[in-house]
Coordinates of C-alpha atoms and ligand atoms in Angstrom, one line a residue:
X1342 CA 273.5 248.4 -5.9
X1343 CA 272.2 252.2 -6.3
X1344 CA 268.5 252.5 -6.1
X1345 CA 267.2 255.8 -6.6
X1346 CA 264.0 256.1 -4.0
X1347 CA 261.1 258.5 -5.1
X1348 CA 258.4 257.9 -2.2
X1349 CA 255.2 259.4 -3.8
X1350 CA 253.0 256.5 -2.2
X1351 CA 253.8 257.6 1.4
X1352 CA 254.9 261.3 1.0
X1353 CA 251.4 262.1 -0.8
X1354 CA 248.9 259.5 1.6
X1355 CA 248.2 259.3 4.6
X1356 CA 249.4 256.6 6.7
X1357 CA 248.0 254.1 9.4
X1358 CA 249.7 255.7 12.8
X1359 CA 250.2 252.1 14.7
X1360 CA 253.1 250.3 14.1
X1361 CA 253.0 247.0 15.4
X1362 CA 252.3 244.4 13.5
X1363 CA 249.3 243.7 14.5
X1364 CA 246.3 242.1 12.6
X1365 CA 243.6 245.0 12.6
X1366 CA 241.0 247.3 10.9
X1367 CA 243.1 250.4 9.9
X1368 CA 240.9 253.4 8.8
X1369 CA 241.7 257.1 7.7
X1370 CA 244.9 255.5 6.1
X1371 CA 246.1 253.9 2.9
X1372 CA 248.6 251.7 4.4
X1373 CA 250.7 250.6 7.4
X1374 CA 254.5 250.2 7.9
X1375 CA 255.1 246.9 8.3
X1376 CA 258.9 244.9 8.1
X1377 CA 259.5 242.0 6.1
X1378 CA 259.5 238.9 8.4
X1379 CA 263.3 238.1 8.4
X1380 CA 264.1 234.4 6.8
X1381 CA 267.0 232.1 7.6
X1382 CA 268.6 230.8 4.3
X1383 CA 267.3 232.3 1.3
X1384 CA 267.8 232.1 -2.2
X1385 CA 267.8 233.6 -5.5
X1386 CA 266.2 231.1 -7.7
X1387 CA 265.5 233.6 -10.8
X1388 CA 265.8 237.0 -11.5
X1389 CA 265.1 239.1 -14.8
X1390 CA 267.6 240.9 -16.3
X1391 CA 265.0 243.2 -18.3
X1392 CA 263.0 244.0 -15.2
X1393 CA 266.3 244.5 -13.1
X1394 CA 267.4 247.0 -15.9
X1395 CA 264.5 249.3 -15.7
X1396 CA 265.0 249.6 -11.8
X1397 CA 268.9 250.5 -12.9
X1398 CA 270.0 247.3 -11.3
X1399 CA 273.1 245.6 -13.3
X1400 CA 273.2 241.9 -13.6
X1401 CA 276.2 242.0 -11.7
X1402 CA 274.5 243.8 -8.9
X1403 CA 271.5 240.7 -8.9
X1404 CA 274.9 238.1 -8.2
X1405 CA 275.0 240.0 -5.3
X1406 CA 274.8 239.3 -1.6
X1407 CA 273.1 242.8 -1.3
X1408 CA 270.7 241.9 -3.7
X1409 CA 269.8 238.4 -2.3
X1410 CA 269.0 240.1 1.1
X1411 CA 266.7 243.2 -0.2
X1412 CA 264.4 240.9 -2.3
X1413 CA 264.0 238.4 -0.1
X1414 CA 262.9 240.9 2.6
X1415 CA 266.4 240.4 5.0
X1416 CA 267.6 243.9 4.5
X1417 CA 265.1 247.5 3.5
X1418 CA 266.6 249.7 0.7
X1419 CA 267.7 252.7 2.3
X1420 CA 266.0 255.6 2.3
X1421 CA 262.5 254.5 2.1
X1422 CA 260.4 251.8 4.9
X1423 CA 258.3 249.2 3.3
X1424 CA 254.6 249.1 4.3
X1425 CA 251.5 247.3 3.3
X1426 CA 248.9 248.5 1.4
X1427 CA 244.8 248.7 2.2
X1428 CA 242.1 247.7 0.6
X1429 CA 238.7 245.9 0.1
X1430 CA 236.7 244.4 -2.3
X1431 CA 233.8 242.3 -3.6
X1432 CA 235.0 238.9 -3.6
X1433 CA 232.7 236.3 -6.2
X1434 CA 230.0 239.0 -5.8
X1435 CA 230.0 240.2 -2.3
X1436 CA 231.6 243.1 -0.4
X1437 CA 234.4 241.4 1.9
X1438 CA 235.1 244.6 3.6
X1439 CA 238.9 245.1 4.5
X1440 CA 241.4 243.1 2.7
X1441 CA 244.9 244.8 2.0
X1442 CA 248.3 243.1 1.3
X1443 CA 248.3 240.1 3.8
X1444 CA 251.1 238.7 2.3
X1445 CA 252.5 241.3 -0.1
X1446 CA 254.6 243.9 1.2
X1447 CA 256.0 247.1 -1.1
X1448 CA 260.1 248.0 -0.4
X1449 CA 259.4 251.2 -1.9
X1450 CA 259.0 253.4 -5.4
X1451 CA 262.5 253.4 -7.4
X1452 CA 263.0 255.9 -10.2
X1453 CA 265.0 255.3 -13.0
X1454 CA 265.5 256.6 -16.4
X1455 CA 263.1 259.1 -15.1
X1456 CA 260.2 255.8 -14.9
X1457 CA 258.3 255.3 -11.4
X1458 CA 258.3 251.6 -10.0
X1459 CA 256.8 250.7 -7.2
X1460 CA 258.5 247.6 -5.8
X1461 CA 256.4 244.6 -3.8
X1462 CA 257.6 241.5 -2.4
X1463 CA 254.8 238.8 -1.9
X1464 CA 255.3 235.9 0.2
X1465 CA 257.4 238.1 2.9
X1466 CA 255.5 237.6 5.5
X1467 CA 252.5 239.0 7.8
X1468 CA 250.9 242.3 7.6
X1469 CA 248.3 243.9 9.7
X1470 CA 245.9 242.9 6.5
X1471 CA 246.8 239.0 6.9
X1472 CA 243.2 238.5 8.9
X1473 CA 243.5 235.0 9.7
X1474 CA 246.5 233.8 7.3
X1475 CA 250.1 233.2 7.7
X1476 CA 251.3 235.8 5.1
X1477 CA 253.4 233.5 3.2
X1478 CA 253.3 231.8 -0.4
X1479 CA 255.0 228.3 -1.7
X1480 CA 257.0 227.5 -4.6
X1481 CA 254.5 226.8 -6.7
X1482 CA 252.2 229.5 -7.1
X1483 CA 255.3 231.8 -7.2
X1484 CA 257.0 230.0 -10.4
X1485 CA 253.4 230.4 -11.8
X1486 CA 253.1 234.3 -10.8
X1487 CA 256.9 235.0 -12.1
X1488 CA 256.6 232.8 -15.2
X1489 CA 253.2 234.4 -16.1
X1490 CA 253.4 237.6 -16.0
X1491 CA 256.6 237.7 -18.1
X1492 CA 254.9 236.0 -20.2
X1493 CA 252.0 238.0 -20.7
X1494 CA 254.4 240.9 -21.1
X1495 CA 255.8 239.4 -24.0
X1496 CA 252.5 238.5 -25.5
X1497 CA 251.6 242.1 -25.3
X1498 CA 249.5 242.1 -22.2
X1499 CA 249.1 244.4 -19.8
X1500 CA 250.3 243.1 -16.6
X1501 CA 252.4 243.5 -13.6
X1502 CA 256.3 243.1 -14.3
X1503 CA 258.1 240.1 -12.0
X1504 CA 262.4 241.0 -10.8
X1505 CA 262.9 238.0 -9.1
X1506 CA 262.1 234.8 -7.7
X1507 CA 263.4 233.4 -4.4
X1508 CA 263.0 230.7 -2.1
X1509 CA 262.7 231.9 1.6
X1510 CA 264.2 228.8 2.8
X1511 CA 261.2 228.0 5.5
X1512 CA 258.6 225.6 5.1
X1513 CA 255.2 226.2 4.8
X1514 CA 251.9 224.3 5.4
X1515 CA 249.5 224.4 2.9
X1516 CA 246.2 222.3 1.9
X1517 CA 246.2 222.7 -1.6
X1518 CA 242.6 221.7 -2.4
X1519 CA 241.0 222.4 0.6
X1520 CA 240.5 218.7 1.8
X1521 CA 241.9 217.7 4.9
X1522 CA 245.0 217.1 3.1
X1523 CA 247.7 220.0 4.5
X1524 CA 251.3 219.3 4.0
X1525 CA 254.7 221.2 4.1
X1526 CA 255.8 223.2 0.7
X1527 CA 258.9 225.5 0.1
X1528 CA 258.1 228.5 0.7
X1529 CA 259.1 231.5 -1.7
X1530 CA 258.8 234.9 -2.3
X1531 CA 258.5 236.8 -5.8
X1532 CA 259.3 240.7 -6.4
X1533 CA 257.2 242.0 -8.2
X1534 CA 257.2 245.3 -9.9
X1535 CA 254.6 247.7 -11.2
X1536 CA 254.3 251.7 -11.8
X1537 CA 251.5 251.0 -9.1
X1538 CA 249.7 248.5 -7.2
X1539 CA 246.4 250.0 -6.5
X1540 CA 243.3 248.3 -7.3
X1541 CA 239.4 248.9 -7.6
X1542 CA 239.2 247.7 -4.3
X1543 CA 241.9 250.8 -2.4
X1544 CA 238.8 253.2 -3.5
X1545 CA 236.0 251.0 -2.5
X1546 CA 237.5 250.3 1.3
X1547 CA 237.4 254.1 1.7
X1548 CA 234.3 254.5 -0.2
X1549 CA 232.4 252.0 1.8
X1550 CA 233.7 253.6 5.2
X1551 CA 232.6 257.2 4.0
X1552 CA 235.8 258.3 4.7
X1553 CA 235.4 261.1 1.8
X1554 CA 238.7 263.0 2.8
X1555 CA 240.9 260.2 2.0
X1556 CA 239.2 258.5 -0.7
X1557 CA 239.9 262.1 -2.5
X1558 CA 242.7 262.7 -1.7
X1559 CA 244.1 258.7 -2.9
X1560 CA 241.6 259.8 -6.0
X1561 CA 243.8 262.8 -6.5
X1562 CA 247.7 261.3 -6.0
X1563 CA 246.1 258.7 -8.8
X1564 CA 245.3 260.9 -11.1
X1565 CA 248.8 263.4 -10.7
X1566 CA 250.9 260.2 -10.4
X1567 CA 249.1 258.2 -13.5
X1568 CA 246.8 259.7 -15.0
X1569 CA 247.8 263.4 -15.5
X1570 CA 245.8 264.6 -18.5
X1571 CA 243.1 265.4 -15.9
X1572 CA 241.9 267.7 -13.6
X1573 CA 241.6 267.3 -10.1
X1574 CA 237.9 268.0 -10.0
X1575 CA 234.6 266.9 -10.6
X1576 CA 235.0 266.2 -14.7
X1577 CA 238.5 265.5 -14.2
X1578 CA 237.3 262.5 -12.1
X1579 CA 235.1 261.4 -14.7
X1580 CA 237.7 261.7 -17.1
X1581 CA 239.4 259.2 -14.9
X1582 CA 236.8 256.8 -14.7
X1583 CA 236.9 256.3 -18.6
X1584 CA 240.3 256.1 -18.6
X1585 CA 240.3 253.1 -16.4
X1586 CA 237.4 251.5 -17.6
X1587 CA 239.0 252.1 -21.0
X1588 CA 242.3 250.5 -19.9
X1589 CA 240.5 247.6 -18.2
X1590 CA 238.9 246.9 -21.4
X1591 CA 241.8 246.6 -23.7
X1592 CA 243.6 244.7 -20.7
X1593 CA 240.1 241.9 -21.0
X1594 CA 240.1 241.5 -24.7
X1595 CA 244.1 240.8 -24.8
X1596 CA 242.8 238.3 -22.3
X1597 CA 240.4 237.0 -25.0
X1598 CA 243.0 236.6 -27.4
X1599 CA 245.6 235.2 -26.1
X1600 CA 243.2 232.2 -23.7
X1601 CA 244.3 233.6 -20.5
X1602 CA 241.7 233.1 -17.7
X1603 CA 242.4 235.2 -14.6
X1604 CA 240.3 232.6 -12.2
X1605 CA 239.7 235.5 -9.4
X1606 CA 238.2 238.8 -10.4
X1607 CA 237.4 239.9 -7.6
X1608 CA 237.5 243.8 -7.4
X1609 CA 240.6 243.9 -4.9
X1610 CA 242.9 242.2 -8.1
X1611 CA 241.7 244.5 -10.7
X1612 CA 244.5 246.9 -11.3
X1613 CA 243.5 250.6 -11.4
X1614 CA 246.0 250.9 -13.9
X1615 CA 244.2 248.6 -16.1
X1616 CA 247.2 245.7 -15.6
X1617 CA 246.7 242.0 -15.2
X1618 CA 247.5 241.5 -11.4
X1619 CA 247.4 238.8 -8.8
X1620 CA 248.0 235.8 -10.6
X1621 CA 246.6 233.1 -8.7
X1622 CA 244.4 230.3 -10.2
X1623 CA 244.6 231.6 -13.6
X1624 CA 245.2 229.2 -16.5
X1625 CA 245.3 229.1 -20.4
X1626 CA 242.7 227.5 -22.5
X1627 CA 243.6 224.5 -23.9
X1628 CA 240.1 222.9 -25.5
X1629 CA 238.5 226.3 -26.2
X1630 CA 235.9 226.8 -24.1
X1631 CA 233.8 229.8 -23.4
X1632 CA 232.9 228.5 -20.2
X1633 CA 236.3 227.1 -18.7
X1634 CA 237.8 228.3 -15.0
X1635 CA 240.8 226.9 -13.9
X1636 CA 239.3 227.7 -10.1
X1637 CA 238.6 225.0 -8.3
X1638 CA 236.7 227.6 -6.1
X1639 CA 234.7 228.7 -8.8
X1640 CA 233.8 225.2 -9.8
X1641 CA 230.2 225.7 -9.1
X1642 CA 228.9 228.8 -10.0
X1643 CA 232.4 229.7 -13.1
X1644 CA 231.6 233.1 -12.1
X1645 CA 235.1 234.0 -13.7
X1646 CA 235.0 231.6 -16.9
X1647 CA 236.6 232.6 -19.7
X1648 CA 233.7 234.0 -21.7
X1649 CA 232.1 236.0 -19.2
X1650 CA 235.7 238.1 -18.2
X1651 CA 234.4 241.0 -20.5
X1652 CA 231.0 241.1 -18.7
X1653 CA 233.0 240.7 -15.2
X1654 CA 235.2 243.5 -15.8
X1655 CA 232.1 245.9 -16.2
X1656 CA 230.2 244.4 -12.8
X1657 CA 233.6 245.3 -11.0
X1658 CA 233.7 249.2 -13.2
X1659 CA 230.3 249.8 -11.9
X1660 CA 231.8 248.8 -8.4
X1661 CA 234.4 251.1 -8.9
X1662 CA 232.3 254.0 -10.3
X1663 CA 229.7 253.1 -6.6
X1664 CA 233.2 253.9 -5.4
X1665 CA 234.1 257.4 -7.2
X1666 CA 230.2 258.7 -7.0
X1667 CA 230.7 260.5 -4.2
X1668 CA 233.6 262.4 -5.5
X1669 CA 231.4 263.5 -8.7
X1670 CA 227.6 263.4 -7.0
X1671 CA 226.5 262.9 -10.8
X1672 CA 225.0 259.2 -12.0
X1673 CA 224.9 260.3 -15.4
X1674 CA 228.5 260.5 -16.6
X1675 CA 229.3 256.9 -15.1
X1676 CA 226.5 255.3 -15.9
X1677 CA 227.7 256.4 -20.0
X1678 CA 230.3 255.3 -19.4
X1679 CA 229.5 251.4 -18.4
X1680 CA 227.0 251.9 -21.4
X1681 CA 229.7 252.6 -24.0
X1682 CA 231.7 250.1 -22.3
X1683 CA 229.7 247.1 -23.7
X1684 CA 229.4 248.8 -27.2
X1685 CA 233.1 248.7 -27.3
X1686 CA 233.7 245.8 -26.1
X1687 CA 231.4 244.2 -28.5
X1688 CA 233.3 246.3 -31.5
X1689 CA 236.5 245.5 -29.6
X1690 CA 235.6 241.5 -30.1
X1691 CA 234.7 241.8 -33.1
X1692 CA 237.9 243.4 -34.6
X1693 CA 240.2 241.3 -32.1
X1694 CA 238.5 238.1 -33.3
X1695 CA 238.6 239.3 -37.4
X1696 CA 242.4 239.8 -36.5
X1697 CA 243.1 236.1 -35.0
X1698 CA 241.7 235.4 -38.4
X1699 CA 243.8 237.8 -40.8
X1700 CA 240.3 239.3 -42.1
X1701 CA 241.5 243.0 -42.4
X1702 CA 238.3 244.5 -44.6
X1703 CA 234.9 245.2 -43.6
X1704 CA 232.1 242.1 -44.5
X1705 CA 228.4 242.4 -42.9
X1706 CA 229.2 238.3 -42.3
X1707 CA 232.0 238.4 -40.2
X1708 CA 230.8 238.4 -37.3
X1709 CA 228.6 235.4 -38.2
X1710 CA 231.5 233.9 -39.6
X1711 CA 233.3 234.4 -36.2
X1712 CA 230.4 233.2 -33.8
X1713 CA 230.3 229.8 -35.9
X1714 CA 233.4 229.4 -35.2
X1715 CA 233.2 229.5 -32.0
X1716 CA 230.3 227.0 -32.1
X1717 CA 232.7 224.7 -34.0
X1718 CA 235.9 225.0 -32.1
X1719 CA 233.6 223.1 -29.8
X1720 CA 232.0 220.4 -31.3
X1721 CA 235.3 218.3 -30.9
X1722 CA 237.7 219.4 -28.4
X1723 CA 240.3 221.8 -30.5
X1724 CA 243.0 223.3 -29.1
X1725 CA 243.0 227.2 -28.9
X1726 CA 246.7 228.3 -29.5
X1727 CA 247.6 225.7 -32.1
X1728 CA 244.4 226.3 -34.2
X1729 CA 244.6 229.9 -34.2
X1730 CA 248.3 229.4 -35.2
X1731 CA 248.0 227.1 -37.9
X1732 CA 245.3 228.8 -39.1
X1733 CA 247.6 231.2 -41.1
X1734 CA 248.9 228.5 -43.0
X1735 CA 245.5 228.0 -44.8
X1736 CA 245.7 229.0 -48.3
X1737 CA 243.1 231.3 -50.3
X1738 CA 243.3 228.7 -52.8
X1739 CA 242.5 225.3 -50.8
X1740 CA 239.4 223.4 -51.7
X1741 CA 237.2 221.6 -49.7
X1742 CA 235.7 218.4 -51.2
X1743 CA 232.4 217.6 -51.9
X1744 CA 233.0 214.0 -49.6
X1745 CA 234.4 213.0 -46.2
X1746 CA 238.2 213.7 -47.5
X1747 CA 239.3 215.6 -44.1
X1748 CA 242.7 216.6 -46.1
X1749 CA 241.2 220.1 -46.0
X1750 CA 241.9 220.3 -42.3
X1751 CA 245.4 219.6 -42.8
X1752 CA 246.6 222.9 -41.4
X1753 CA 245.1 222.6 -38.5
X1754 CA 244.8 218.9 -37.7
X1755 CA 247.3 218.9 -34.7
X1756 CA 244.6 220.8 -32.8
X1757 CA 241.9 218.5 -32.8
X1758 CA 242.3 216.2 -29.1
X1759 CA 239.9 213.4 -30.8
X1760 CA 240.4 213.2 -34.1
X1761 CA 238.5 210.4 -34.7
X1762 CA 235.4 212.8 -33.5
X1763 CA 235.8 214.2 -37.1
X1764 CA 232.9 212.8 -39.0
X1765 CA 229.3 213.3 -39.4
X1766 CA 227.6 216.5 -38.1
X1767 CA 230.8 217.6 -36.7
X1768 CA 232.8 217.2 -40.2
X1769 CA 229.7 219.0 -41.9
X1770 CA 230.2 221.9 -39.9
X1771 CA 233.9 222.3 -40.3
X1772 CA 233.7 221.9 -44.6
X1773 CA 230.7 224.7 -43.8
X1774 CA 232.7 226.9 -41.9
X1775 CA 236.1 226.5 -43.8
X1776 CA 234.2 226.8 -46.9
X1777 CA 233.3 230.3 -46.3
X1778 CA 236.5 231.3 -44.8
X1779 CA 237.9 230.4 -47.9
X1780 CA 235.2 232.6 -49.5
X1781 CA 236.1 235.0 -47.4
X1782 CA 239.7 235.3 -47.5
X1783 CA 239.5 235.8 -51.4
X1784 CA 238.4 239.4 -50.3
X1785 CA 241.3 240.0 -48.6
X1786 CA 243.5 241.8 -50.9
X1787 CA 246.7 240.6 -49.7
X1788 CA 248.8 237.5 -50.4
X1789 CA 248.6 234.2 -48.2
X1790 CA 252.2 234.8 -46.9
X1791 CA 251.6 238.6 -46.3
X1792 CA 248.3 237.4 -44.5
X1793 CA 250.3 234.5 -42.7
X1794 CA 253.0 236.9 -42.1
X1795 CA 250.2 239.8 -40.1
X1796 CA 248.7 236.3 -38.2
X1797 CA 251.9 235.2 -36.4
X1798 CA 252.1 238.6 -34.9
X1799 CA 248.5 238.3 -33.4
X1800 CA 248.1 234.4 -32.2
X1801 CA 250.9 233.3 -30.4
X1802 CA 253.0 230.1 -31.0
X1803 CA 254.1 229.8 -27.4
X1804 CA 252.1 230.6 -24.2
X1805 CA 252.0 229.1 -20.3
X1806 CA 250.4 225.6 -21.2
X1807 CA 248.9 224.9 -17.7
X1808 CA 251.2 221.8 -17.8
X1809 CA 254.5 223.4 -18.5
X1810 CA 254.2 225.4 -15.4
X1811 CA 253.3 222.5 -13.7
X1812 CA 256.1 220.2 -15.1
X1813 CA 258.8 223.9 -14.0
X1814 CA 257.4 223.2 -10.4
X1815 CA 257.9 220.0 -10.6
X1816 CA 261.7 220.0 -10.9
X1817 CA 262.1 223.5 -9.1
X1818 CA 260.5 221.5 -6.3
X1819 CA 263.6 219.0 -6.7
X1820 CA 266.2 221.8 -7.0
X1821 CA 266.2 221.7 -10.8
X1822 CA 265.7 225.3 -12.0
X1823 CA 266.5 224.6 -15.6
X1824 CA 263.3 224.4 -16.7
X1825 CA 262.5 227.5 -15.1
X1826 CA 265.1 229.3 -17.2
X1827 CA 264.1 227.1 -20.4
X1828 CA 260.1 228.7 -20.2
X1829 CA 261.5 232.1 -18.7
X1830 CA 263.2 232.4 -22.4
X1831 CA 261.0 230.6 -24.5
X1832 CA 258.3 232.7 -23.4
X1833 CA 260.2 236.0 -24.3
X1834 CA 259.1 235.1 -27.7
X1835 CA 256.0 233.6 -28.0
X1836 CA 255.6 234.5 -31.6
X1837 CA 258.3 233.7 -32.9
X1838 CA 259.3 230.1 -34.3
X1839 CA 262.0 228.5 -32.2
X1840 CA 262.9 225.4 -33.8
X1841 CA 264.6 224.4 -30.5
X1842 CA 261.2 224.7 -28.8
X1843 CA 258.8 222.8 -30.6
X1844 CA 258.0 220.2 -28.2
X1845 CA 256.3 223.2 -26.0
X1846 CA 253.9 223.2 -29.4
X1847 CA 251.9 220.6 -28.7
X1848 CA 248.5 220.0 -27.3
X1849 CA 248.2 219.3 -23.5
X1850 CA 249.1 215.5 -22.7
X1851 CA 246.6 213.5 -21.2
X1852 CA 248.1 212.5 -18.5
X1853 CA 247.8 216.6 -17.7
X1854 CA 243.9 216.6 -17.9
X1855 CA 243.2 215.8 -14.5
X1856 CA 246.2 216.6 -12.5
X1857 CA 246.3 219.0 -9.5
X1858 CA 247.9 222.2 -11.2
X1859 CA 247.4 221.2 -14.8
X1860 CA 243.4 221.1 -14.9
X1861 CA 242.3 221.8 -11.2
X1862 CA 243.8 225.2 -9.2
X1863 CA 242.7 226.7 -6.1
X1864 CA 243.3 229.5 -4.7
X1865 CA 245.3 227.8 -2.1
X1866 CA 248.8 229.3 -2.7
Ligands
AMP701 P1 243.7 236.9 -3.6 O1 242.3 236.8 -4.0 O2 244.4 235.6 -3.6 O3 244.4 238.0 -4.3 O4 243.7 237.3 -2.0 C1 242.7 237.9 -1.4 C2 243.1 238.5 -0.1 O5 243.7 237.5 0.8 C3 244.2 239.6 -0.2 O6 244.0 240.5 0.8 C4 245.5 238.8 0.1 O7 246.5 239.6 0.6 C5 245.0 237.8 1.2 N1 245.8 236.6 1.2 C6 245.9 235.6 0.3 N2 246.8 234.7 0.7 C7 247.3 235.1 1.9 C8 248.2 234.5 2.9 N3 248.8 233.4 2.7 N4 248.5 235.3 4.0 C9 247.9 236.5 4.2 N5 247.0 237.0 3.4 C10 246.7 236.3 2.3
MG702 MG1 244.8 239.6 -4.6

């Protein structure tokens, strides 16, 4: 196994000048060295051959021995030390101060096919960022992080890519909701792998300790490294800011479409690269909800609920541009910025929404159209992915009748959880709402198969049911990876029809509603 090293992350910042790994404030410094804590039977569980390819890896070299070691932490790739990285942020609303990799620690930055990946393993261990934690992750929330962010790749996402999944072979004690209730897990370890893993928070530690010098010169390797088009000055850094904030946008509304709620935005897991990182407590609207979180920890306050991720994303921009002012010295630009932001993300909604519906041409009543829908989808609990899905197999030509028939919801009928909720106002607002949408779709110049045909490429058939994950972990906990594999592949094409696959169509079952992983997920991981 050849891996080409290109260190730009350490060559180009400045680096903590203590070794030891020692729990501790580091300042003046963007990381620390720090070894991978050595484990004593790992195991490959999973890797991806995609992922593996951009790093030049064959799949012959991931069978072996020298593969098994490096990604589990047991041996460095040569050429390059692996360090963790630091940073702060504002966690649910308020600064935390440091935070940094506790538990995630980068091998290195590989280049292949002349493309830059920086290379993390998470789960290896303690850092000098792991404050009072043990710098470890189970099982679990690794089968979610590697099954996830393949998937959202394959949706079209923005996100972080995942090489590998391993078990460390150590146990590991964990209380997963917080009540008195800790018990031994398998511990595990995922690769991850990313052009970079800064965040929001890497400016705001350095920011919030006035340490000017470094905060411009990390500023600086950003923009040379990732985003190039811009100057390293004043404007350029403004330039920069919209750039982000432009990325982090686009990365929200894919969010939107697709029912993925990220369950922790705090400002140290949003990417500066504009890619969906950290994958803790997400989850994937079932019932659509605006104002579902899968985070047990944000049970009271759903700071992070689905509807509000748009508004969240701009609380944690204007943390970022608190972060960047002293580098431009100028309110103005930023503070256009996070006002354009919110036009465009209202113009962004709007044409993501008309999309999950096939409307192509302009109508002053769409967005009417769309907000009533949203009002409906939750008078009865209806199922986001299948609605949307089925929705493109609604003809221009159906008719809704004048009584309580409810064959006009044919289409769409597997998406309803109570059925029997169908009648009275409830029934009187769908035949409302289809009827127009009907009305409206005559507009649309093209066919009902052409339309269908557009739809399927924009609302997904297939995506992480917060049950299947659950019922992967269930038999990866028992040694059985094959249901690991089944979702790693099924995933890969979540718009396609897979006849094979259509039992992972179906609504959430109810025994799911109220089980631990399924419905309820803390950050406990
Ligand atoms: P999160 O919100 O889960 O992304 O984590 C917030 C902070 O806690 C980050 O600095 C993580 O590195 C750290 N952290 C989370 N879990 C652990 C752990 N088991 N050991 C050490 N640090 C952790
Ligand atoms: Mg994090």
């Amino acid at each position: 196994m050849k891996l080409q090293v290109n260190d730009t992350f350490l060559k180009e910042l400045p680096a903590d000048p203590i070794k030891e790994n020692t729990r501790r404030q580091v300042s003046e410094a963007c990381y620390s060295f720090v070894e991978p804590t050595k484990t004593e039977a790992p195991e490959i569980v999973h890797f991806s051959p995609e992922v593996a390819g951009f790093l030049g890896i064959t799949e012959e070299d991931a069978r072996s021995e020298e593969f098994l070691k490096v990604f589990t932490g047991n041996q460095n790739i040569e050429n390059t030390s692996p360090y963790a990285m630091c940073y702060g942020g504002h966690q649910f609303g308020h600064w935390a101060g440091q935070l940094g990799d506790g538990r995630a620690i980068n091998l290195g930055e590989i280049v292949h096919n002349d493309k830059q990946w920086a290379i993390q393993l998470k789960g290896a261990g303690a850092t000098p960022y792991s404050r009072t934690a043990d710098g470890l992750a189970v099982l679990r929330s690794s089968v979610r992080e590697y099954l996830c962010s393949e998937a959202m790749y394959h949706l079209g996402v923005p996100t972080t890519r995942a090489l590998s999944l391993s078990l460390s072979g150590d146990q590991v004690m964990r209380d997963v909701l917080y009540n008195g209730n800790p018990a031994y897990e398998k511990g595990a370890i995922v690769c991850r792998v990313s052009p970079s893993f800064l965040r929001f928070g890497s400016y705001e530690i350095l920011s919030a300790r006035k340490d000017y010098k470094t905060l411009k010169t990390l500023v600086d390797y950003t923009i040379k490294n990732f985003y190039s088009d811009f100057e390293l000055n004043k404007e350029g850094y403004v330039q920069f800011f919209k750039a982000v904030s432009l990325k982090t946008l686009d990365m929200i509304i894919h969010w939107q479409r697709v029912g993925f709620v990220h369950g922790v935005m705090n400002t140290d897991n949003m990417s500066i690269l504009g890619l969906t990182i950290d994958y803790g407590p997400y989850g994937w609207l079932e019932g659509y909800s605006k104002s579902w979180t899968p985070n047990t920890t944000d049970a009271e306050h759903k700071r992070y609920q689905f509807g509000q991720q748009g508004n969240i994303a701009l609380w944690n921009l204007l943390k970022l541009a608190n972060a960047l002012y002293p580098l431009i010295e100028d309110a103005e630009p930023l503070e256009e910025i996070l006002g354009d932001y919110k036009k465009l993300y209202a113009g962004k909604y709007l044409g993501m929404m008309k999309a999950k519906l096939g409307l192509e041409l302009d109508d002053e009543n769409d967005l009417k159209l769309i907000q009533d829908l949203e009002t409906v989808l939750r008078k009865t609990e209806t199922d986001m992915t299948i609605f949307f899905r089925n929705l493109s197999n609604v003809s221009k030509s159906l008719v809704v009748p004048g009584n309580d028939e409810l064959s006009f919801l044919a289409e769409v009928k597997d998406a309803f959880y109570k059925p029997d909720e169908l009648k009275g106002e409830v029934l009187f607002f769908w035949k409302d709402w289809m009827t127009r949408y009907i009305k409206r779709l005559e507009k649309e110049t093209n066919s009902d198969t052409e339309r269908k045909h557009v739809m399927d490429t924009i609302n997904p058939k297939y995506v992480l049911r917060n049950y299947m994950a659950q019922v992967a972990i269930d038999a990866a906990d028992k040694g059985d990876y094959s249901i690991v594999e089944e979702l790693f592949n099924l995933l890969k094409k979540p718009y396609d029809e897979q006849s094979e696959a259509e039992k992972w169509f179906v609504k959430r079952p109810e025994w799911a509603r109220t089980k631990v992983g399924c419905s309820i997920l803390s950050c406990s991981s």
